[in-house]
CSV table of C-alpha atoms in Angstrom, one decimal:
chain,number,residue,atom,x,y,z
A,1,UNK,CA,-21.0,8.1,53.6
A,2,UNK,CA,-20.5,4.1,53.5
A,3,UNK,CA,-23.5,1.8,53.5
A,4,UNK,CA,-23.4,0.1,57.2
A,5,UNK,CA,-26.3,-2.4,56.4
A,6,UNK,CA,-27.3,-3.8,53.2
A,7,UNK,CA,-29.4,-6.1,51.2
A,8,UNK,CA,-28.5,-8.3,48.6
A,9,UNK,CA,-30.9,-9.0,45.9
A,10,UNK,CA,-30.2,-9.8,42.2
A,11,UNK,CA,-27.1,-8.7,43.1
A,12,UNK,CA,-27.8,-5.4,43.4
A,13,UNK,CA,-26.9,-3.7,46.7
A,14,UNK,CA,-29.7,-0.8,48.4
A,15,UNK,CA,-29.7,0.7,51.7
A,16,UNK,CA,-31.7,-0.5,54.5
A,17,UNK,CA,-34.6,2.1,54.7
A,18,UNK,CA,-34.5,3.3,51.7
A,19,UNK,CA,-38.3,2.5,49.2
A,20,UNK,CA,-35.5,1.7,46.7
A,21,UNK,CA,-32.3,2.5,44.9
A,22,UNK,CA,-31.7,5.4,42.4
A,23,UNK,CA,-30.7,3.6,39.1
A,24,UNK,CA,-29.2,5.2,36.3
A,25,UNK,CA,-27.3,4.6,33.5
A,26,UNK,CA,-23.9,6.0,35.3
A,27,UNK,CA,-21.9,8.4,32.6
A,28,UNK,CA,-19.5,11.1,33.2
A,29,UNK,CA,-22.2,13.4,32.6
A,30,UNK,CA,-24.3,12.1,36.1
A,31,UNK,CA,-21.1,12.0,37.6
A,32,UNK,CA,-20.6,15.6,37.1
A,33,UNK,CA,-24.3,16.9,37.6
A,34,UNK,CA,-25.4,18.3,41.3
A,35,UNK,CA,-26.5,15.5,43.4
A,36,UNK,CA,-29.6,16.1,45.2
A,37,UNK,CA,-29.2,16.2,49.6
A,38,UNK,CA,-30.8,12.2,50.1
A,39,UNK,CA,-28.7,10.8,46.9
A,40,UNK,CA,-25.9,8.4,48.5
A,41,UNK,CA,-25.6,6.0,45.7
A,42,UNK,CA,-26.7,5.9,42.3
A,43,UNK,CA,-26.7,2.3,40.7
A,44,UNK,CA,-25.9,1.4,37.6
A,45,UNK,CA,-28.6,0.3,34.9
A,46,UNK,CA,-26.8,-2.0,32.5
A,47,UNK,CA,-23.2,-3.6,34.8
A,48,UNK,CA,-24.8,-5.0,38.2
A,49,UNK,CA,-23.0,-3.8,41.6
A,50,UNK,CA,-21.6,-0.5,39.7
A,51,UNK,CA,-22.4,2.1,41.2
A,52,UNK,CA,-21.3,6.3,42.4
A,53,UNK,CA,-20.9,6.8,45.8
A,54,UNK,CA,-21.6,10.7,47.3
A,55,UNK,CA,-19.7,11.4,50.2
A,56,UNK,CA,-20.6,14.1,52.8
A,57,UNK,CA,-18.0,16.1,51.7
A,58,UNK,CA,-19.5,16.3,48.3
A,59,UNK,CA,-16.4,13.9,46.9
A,60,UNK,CA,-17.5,11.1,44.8
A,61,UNK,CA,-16.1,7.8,43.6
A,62,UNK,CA,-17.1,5.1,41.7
A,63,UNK,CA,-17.6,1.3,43.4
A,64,UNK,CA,-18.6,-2.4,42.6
A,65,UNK,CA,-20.4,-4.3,45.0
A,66,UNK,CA,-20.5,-7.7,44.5
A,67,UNK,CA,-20.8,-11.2,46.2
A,68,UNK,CA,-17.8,-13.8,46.4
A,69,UNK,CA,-18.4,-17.2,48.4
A,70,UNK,CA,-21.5,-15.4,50.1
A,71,UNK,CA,-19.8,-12.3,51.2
A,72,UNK,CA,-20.6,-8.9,50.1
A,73,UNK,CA,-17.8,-7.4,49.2
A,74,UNK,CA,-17.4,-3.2,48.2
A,75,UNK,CA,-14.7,-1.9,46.2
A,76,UNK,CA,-13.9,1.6,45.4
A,77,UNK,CA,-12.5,2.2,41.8
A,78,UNK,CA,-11.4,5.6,41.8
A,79,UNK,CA,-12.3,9.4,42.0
A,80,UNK,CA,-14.6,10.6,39.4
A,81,UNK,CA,-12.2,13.2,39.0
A,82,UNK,CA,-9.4,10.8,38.2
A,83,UNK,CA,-11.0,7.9,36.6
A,84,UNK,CA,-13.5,8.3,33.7
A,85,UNK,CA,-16.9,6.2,33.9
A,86,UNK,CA,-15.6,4.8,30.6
A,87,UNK,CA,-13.0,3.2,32.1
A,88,UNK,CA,-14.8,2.8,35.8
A,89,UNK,CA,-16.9,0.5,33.7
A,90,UNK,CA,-14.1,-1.6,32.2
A,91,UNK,CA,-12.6,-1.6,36.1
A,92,UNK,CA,-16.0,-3.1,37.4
A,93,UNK,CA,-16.2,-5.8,34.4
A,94,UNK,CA,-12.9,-6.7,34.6
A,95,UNK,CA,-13.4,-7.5,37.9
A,96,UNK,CA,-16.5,-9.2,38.1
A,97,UNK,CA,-14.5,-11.2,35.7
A,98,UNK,CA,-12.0,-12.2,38.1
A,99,UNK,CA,-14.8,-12.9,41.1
A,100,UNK,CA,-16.6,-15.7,38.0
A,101,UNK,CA,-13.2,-17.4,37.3
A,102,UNK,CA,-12.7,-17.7,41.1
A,103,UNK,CA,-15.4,-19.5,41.7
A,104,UNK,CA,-15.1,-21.5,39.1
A,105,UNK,CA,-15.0,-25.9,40.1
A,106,UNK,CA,-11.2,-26.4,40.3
A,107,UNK,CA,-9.0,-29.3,41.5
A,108,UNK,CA,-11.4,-30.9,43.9
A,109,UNK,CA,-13.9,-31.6,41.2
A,110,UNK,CA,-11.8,-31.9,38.2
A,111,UNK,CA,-12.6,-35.9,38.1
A,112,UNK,CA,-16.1,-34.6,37.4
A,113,UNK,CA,-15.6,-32.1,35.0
A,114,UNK,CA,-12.4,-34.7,32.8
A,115,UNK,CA,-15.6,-37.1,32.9
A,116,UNK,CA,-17.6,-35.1,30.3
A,117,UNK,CA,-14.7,-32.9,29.0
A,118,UNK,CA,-12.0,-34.2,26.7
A,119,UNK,CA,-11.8,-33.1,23.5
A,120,UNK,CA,-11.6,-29.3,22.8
A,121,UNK,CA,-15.4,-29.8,21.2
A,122,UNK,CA,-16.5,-30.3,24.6
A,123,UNK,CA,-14.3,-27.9,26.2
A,124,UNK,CA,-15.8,-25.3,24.4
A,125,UNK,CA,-19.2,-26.4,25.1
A,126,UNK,CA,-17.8,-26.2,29.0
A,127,UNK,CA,-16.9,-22.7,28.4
A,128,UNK,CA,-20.1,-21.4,27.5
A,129,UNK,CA,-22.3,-23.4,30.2
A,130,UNK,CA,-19.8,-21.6,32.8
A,131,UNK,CA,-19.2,-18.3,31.0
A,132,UNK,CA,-16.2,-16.9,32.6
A,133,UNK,CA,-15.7,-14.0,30.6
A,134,UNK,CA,-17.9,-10.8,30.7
A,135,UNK,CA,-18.1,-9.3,26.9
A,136,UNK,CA,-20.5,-7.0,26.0
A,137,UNK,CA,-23.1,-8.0,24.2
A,138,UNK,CA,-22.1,-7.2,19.7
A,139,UNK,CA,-18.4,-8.1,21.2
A,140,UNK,CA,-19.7,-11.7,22.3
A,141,UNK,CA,-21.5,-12.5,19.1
A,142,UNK,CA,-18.4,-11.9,17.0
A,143,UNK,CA,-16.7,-13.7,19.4
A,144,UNK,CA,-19.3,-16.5,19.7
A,145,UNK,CA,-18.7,-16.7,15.8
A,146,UNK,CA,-15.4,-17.2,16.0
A,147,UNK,CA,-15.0,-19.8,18.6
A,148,UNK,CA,-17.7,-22.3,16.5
A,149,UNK,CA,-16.6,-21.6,13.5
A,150,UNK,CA,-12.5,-21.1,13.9
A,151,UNK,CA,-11.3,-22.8,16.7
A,152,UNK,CA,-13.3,-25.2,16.8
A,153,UNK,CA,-12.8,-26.9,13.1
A,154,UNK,CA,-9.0,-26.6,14.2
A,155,UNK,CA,-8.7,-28.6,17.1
A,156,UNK,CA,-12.2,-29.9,17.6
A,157,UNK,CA,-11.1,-33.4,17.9
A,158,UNK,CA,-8.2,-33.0,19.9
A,159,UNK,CA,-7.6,-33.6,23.9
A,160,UNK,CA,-7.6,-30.4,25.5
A,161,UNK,CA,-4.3,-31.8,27.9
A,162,UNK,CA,-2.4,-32.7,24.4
A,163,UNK,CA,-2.8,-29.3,22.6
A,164,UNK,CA,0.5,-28.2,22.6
A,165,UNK,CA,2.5,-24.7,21.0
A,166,UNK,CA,3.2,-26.8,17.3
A,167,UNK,CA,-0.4,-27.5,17.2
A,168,UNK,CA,-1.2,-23.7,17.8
A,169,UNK,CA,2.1,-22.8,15.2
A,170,UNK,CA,0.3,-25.7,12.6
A,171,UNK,CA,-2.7,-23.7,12.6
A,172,UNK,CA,-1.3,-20.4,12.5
A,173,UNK,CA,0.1,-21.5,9.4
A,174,UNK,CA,-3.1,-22.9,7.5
A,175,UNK,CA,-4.4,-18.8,8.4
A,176,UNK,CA,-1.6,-17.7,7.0
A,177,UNK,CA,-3.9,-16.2,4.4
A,178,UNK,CA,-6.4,-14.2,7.4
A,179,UNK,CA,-3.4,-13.3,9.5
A,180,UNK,CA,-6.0,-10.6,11.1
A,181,UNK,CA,-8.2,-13.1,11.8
A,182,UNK,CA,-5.1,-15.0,13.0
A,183,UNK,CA,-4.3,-12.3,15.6
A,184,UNK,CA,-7.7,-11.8,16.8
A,185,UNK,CA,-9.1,-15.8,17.5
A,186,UNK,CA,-5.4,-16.6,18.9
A,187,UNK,CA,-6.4,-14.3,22.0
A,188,UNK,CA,-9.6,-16.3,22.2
A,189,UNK,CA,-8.0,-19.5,22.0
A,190,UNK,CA,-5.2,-18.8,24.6
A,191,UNK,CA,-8.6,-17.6,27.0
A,192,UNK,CA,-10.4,-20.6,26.4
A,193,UNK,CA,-7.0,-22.6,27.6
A,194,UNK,CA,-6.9,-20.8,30.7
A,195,UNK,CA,-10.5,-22.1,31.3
A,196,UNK,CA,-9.3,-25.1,31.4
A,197,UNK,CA,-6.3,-25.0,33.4
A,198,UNK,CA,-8.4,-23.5,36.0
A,199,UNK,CA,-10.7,-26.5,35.9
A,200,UNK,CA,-7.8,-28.6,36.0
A,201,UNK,CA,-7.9,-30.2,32.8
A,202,UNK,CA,-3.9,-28.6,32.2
A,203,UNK,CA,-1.7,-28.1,34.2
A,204,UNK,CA,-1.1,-24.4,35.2
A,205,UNK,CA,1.1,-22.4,33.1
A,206,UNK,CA,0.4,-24.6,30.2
A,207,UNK,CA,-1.2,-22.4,27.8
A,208,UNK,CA,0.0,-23.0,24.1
A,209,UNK,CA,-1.3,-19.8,22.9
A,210,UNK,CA,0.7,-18.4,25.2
A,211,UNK,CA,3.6,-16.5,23.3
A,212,UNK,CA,2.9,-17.6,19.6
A,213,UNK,CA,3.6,-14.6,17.5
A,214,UNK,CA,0.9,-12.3,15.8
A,215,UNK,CA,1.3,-11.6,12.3
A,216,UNK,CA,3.2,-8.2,11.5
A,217,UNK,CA,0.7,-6.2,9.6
A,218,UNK,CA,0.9,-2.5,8.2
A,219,UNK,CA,-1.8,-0.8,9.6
A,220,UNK,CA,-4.3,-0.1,7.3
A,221,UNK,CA,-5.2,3.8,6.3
A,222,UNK,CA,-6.8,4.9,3.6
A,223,UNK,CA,-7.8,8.8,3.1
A,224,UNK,CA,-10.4,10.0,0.5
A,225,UNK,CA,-8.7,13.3,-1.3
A,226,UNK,CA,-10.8,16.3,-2.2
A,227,UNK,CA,-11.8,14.4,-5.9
A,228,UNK,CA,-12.8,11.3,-4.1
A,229,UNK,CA,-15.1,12.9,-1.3
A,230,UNK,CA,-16.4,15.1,-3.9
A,231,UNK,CA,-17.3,12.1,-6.2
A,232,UNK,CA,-19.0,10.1,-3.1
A,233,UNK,CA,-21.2,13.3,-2.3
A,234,UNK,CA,-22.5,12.9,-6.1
A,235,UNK,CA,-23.0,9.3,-6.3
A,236,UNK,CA,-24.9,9.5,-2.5
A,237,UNK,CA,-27.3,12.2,-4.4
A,238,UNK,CA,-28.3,9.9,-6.7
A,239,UNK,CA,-29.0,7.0,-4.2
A,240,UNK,CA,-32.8,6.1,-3.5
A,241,UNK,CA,-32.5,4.6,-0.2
A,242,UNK,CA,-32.3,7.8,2.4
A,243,UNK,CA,-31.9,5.7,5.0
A,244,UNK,CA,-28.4,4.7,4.1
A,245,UNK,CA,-27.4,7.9,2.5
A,246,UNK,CA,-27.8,9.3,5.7
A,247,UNK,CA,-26.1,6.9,7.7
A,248,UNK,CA,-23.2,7.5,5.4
A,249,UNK,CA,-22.7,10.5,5.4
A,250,UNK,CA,-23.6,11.1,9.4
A,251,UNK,CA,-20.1,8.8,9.1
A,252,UNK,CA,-18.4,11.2,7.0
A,253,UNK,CA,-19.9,14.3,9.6
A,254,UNK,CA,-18.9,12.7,12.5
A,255,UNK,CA,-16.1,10.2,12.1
A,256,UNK,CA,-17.8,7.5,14.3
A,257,UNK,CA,-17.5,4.2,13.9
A,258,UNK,CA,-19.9,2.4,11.6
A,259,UNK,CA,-21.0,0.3,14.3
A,260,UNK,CA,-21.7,3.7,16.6
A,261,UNK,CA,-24.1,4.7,13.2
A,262,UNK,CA,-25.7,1.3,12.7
A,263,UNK,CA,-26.8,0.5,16.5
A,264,UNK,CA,-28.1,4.5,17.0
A,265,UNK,CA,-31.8,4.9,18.0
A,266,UNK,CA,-33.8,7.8,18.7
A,267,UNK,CA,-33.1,8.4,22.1
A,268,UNK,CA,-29.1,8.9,21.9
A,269,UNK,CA,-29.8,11.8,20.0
A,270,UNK,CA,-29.8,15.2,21.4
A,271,UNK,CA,-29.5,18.7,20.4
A,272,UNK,CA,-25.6,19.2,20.2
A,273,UNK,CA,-24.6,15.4,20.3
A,274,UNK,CA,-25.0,11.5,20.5
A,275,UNK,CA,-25.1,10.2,23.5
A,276,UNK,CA,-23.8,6.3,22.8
A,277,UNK,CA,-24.8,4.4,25.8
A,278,UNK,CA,-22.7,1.6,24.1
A,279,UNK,CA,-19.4,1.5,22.0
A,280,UNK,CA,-16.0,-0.3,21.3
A,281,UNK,CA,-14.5,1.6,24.0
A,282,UNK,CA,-18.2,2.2,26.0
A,283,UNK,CA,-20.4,4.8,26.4
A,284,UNK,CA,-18.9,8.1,24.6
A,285,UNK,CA,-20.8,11.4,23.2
A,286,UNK,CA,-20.2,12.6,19.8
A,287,UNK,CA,-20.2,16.3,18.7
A,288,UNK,CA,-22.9,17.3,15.8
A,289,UNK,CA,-22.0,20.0,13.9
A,290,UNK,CA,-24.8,21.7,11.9
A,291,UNK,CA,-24.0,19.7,9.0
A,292,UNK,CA,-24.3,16.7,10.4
A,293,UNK,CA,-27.5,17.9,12.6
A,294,UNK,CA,-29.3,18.9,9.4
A,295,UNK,CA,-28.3,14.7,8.2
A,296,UNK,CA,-30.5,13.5,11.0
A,297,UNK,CA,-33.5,16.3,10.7
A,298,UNK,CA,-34.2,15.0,7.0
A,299,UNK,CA,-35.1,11.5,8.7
A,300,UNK,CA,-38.5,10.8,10.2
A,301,UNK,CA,-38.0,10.7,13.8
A,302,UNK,CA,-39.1,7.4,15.9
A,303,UNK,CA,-39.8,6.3,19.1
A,304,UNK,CA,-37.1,7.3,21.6
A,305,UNK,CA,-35.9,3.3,21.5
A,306,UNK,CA,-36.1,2.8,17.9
A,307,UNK,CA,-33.3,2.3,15.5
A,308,UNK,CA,-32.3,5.4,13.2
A,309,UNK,CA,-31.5,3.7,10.8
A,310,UNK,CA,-33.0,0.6,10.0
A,311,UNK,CA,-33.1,-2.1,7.0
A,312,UNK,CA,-36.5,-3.3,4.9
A,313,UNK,CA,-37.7,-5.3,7.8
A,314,UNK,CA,-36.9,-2.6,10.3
A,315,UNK,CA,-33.6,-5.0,11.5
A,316,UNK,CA,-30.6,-2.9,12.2
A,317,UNK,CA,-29.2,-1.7,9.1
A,318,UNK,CA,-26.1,-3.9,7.4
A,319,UNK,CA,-24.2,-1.0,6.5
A,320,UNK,CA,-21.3,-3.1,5.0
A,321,UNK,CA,-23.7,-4.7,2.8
A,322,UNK,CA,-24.8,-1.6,1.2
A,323,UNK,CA,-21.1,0.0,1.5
A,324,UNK,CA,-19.9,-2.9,-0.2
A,325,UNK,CA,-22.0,-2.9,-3.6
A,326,UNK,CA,-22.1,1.2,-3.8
A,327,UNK,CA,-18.7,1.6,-2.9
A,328,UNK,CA,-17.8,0.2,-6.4
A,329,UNK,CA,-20.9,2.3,-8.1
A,330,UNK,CA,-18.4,5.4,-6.5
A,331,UNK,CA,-15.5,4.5,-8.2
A,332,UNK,CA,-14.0,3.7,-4.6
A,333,UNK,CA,-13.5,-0.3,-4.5
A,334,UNK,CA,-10.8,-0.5,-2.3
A,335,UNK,CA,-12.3,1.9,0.4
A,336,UNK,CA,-13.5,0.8,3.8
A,337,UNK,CA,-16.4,2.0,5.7
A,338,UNK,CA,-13.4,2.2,8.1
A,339,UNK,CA,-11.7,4.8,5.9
A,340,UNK,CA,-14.1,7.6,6.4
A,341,UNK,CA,-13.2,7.5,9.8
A,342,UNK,CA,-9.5,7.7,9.2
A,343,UNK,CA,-10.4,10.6,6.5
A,344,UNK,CA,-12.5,12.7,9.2
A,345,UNK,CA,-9.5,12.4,10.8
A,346,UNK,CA,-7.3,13.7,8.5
A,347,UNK,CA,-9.2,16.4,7.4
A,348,UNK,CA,-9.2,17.7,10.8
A,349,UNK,CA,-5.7,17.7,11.2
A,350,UNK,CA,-5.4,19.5,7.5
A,351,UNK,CA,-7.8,22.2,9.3
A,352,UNK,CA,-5.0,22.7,12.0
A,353,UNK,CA,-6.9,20.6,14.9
A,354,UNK,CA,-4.6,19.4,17.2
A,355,UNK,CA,-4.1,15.5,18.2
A,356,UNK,CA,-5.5,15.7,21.2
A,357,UNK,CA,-8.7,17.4,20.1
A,358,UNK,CA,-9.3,14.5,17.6
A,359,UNK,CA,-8.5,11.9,19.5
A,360,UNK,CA,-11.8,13.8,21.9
A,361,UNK,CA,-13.4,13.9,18.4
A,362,UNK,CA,-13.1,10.4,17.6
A,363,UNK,CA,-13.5,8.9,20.8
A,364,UNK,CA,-10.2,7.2,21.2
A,365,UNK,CA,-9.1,5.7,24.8
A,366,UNK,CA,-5.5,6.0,24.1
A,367,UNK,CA,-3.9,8.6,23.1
A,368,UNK,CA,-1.3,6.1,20.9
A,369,UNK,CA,-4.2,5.5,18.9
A,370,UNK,CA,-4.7,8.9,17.8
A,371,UNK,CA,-0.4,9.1,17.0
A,372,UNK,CA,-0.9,7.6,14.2
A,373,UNK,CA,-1.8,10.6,12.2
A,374,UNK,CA,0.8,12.2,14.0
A,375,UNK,CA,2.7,12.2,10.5
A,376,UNK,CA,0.3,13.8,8.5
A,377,UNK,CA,0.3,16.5,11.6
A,378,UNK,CA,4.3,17.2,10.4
A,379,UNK,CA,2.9,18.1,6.8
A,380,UNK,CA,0.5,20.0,7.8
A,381,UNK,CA,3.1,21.8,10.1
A,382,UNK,CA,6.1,22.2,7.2
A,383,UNK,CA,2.4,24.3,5.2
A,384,UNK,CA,2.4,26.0,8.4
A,385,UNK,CA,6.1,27.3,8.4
A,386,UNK,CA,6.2,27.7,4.6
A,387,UNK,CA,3.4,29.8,4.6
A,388,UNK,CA,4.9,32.0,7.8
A,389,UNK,CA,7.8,32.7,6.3
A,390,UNK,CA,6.3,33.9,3.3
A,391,UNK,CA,4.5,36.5,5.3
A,392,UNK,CA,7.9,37.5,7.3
A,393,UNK,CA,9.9,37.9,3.7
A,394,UNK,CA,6.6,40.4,3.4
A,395,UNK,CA,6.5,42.2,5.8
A,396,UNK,CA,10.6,42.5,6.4
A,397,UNK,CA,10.4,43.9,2.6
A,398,UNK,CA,13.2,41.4,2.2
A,399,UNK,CA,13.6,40.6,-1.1
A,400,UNK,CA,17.2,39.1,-1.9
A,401,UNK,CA,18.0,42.6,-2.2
A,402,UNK,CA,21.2,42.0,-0.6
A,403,UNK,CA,20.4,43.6,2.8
């Protein structure tokens, strides 16, 4: 069924005749759940104009509705049974994205816009009046960070239209020593100079971030063996602060991210899993097994909106902080809050889990993301055929005897 009149307000789209839209937080779980006979479209909570569209013939789809130059416009994304709301989600920002830069001022007014931008300083300041980019919310701040405190220090002075690819190589250079941070802020930089050749301050195709080459960098993995996990388990028991105990090890249960851990309240909790409404690659559930169910029972339980785990002045918890200091009280001074995640991992695969179930475990997007313990997988399947043979020699009675 497609909506035949509609009514725009804070751009959110509802039917004509209708007391008012149903609004949820759209998952792959609503998608898959029995719609009731009068729901048409449900409407997303958090990402205006997303929405799941019920068809008369019981097929559903996901959709953006959305306003360009004072048209409505509707867009179907995909079947739910071909697209996930994960990346539905990314589909509908990605293209809201598009519809902002659009309408951005360009040529006609760029004798406006060159009058109070000129230096990268004020291009930046430009770039965050207009907003043309749609990051989530802990995704901006880091971001945000970056931008003031890298980019800007580095060309701050400089007119945007003179920035040129030796400028960008200079200060690749001076981060020689952060080429991580190098790879990241380059990407921001190269989007911030796109800004501005769509306001006309460059000319198109301009970009000097464009094609300057990351740093090569070993990925970093670091597993905790059976000593190591069983050290951390003892040194956690003797830690005061149950708060962060548990947060840890919910890590070490779970493999999430720390972020996943540190951002948790209440109300993403529920018998058999976590239900993220937010994450690196959006919302995602995670498994509990008993273990890391009995973790959470031994906390007091809040208010379905509080944090889980929270610091002294009930802020969200700075896991890295604590990691940082009691990570060397362990014994474990080069190991990352990161590296239980890649150890979850790796003990799965040691308990004959496949790839593909991990990368379900962990929440990865891509399945190249989970190939890199693809390696470890080949040990684990040499044990396998070691350990097969043995039991053929057995039960062949073969010996060496000569036979």
């Amino acid at each position: 069924m497609l909506l035949n009149r509609v009514s725009l307000d804070d751009h959110v789209v509802t039917e004509i005749g209708k007391d008012k839209p149903q609004k949820l937080y759209l998952t792959g779980h609503v998608a898959r759940r029995r719609c009731e006979e009068d729901e048409t479209c449900l409407w997303d909570t958090e990402l205006p104009g997303f929405g799941l569209r019920r068809y008369i013939t019981g097929r559903k789809s996901w959709f953006l509705r959305y306003v360009e130059r004072g048209v409505a416009r509707n867009w179907t994304i995909g079947d739910v049974k071909r697209v996930s709301a994960e990346d539905a989600r990314e589909r509908a920002r990605k293209r809201l994205k598009e519809v902002a830069l659009r309408g951005l001022p360009t040529r006609p007014k760029r004798s406006k816009i060159a009058a109070k931008v000129a230096t990268f300083s004020e291009l930046v300041e430009q770039y965050f009046e207009d907003r043309p980019f749609a990051w989530k919310p802990s995704t901006e701040k880091t971001n945000v960070h970056s931008i003031h405190n890298v980019l800007v220090p580095a060309f701050a002075t400089m007119q945007v239209a003179a920035i040129r690819k030796h400028d960008v190589l200079r200060w690749r250079d001076e981060m020689s020593d952060r080429p991580g941070a190098f790879n990241r802020d380059v990407a921001l930089l190269s989007g911030v100079m796109q800004y501005a050749e769509r306001l006309g301050l460059r000319k198109l195709g301009s970009n000097p971030a464009r094609g300057v080459p990351r740093y090569a960098r070993e990925p970093l993995q670091r597993f905790l063996n059976t000593a190591e996990l069983k050290r951390l388990h003892c040194r956690l028991a003797e830690c005061a602060d149950i708060y962060m105990v548990a947060a840890i090890r919910l890590l070490i249960h779970t493999g999430a991210r720390s972020s996943e851990v540190a951002n948790l309240t209440w109300g993403e909790i529920s018998d058999s899993r976590l239900e993220l409404r937010d994450s690196k690659t959006g919302p995602k559930s995670i498994l509990l097994s008993r273990q890391a169910k009995a973790i959470l029972e031994t906390l007091p339980r809040g208010a379905d909106d509080e944090l889980v785990f929270t610091g002294t002045k009930g802020q969200t918890a700075n896991l890295s902080y604590f990691w940082s200091k009691f990570r060397k009280k362990a014994g474990l001074p080069d190991v990352r809050l990161h590296d239980l995640r890649h150890s979850y991992a790796s003990l799965a695969i040691q308990n004959g889990i496949s790839l593909d179930a991990i990368g379900r475990l962990l929440g990865h997007a891509l399945t190249e993301t989970t190939e890199r313990y693809a390696h470890l997988s080949d040990g684990c399947i040499a044990n396998a055929a070691e350990r097969l043979g043995g039991s053929i020699v057995k039960l062949m009675g073969w010996q060496n005897d000569g036979c």
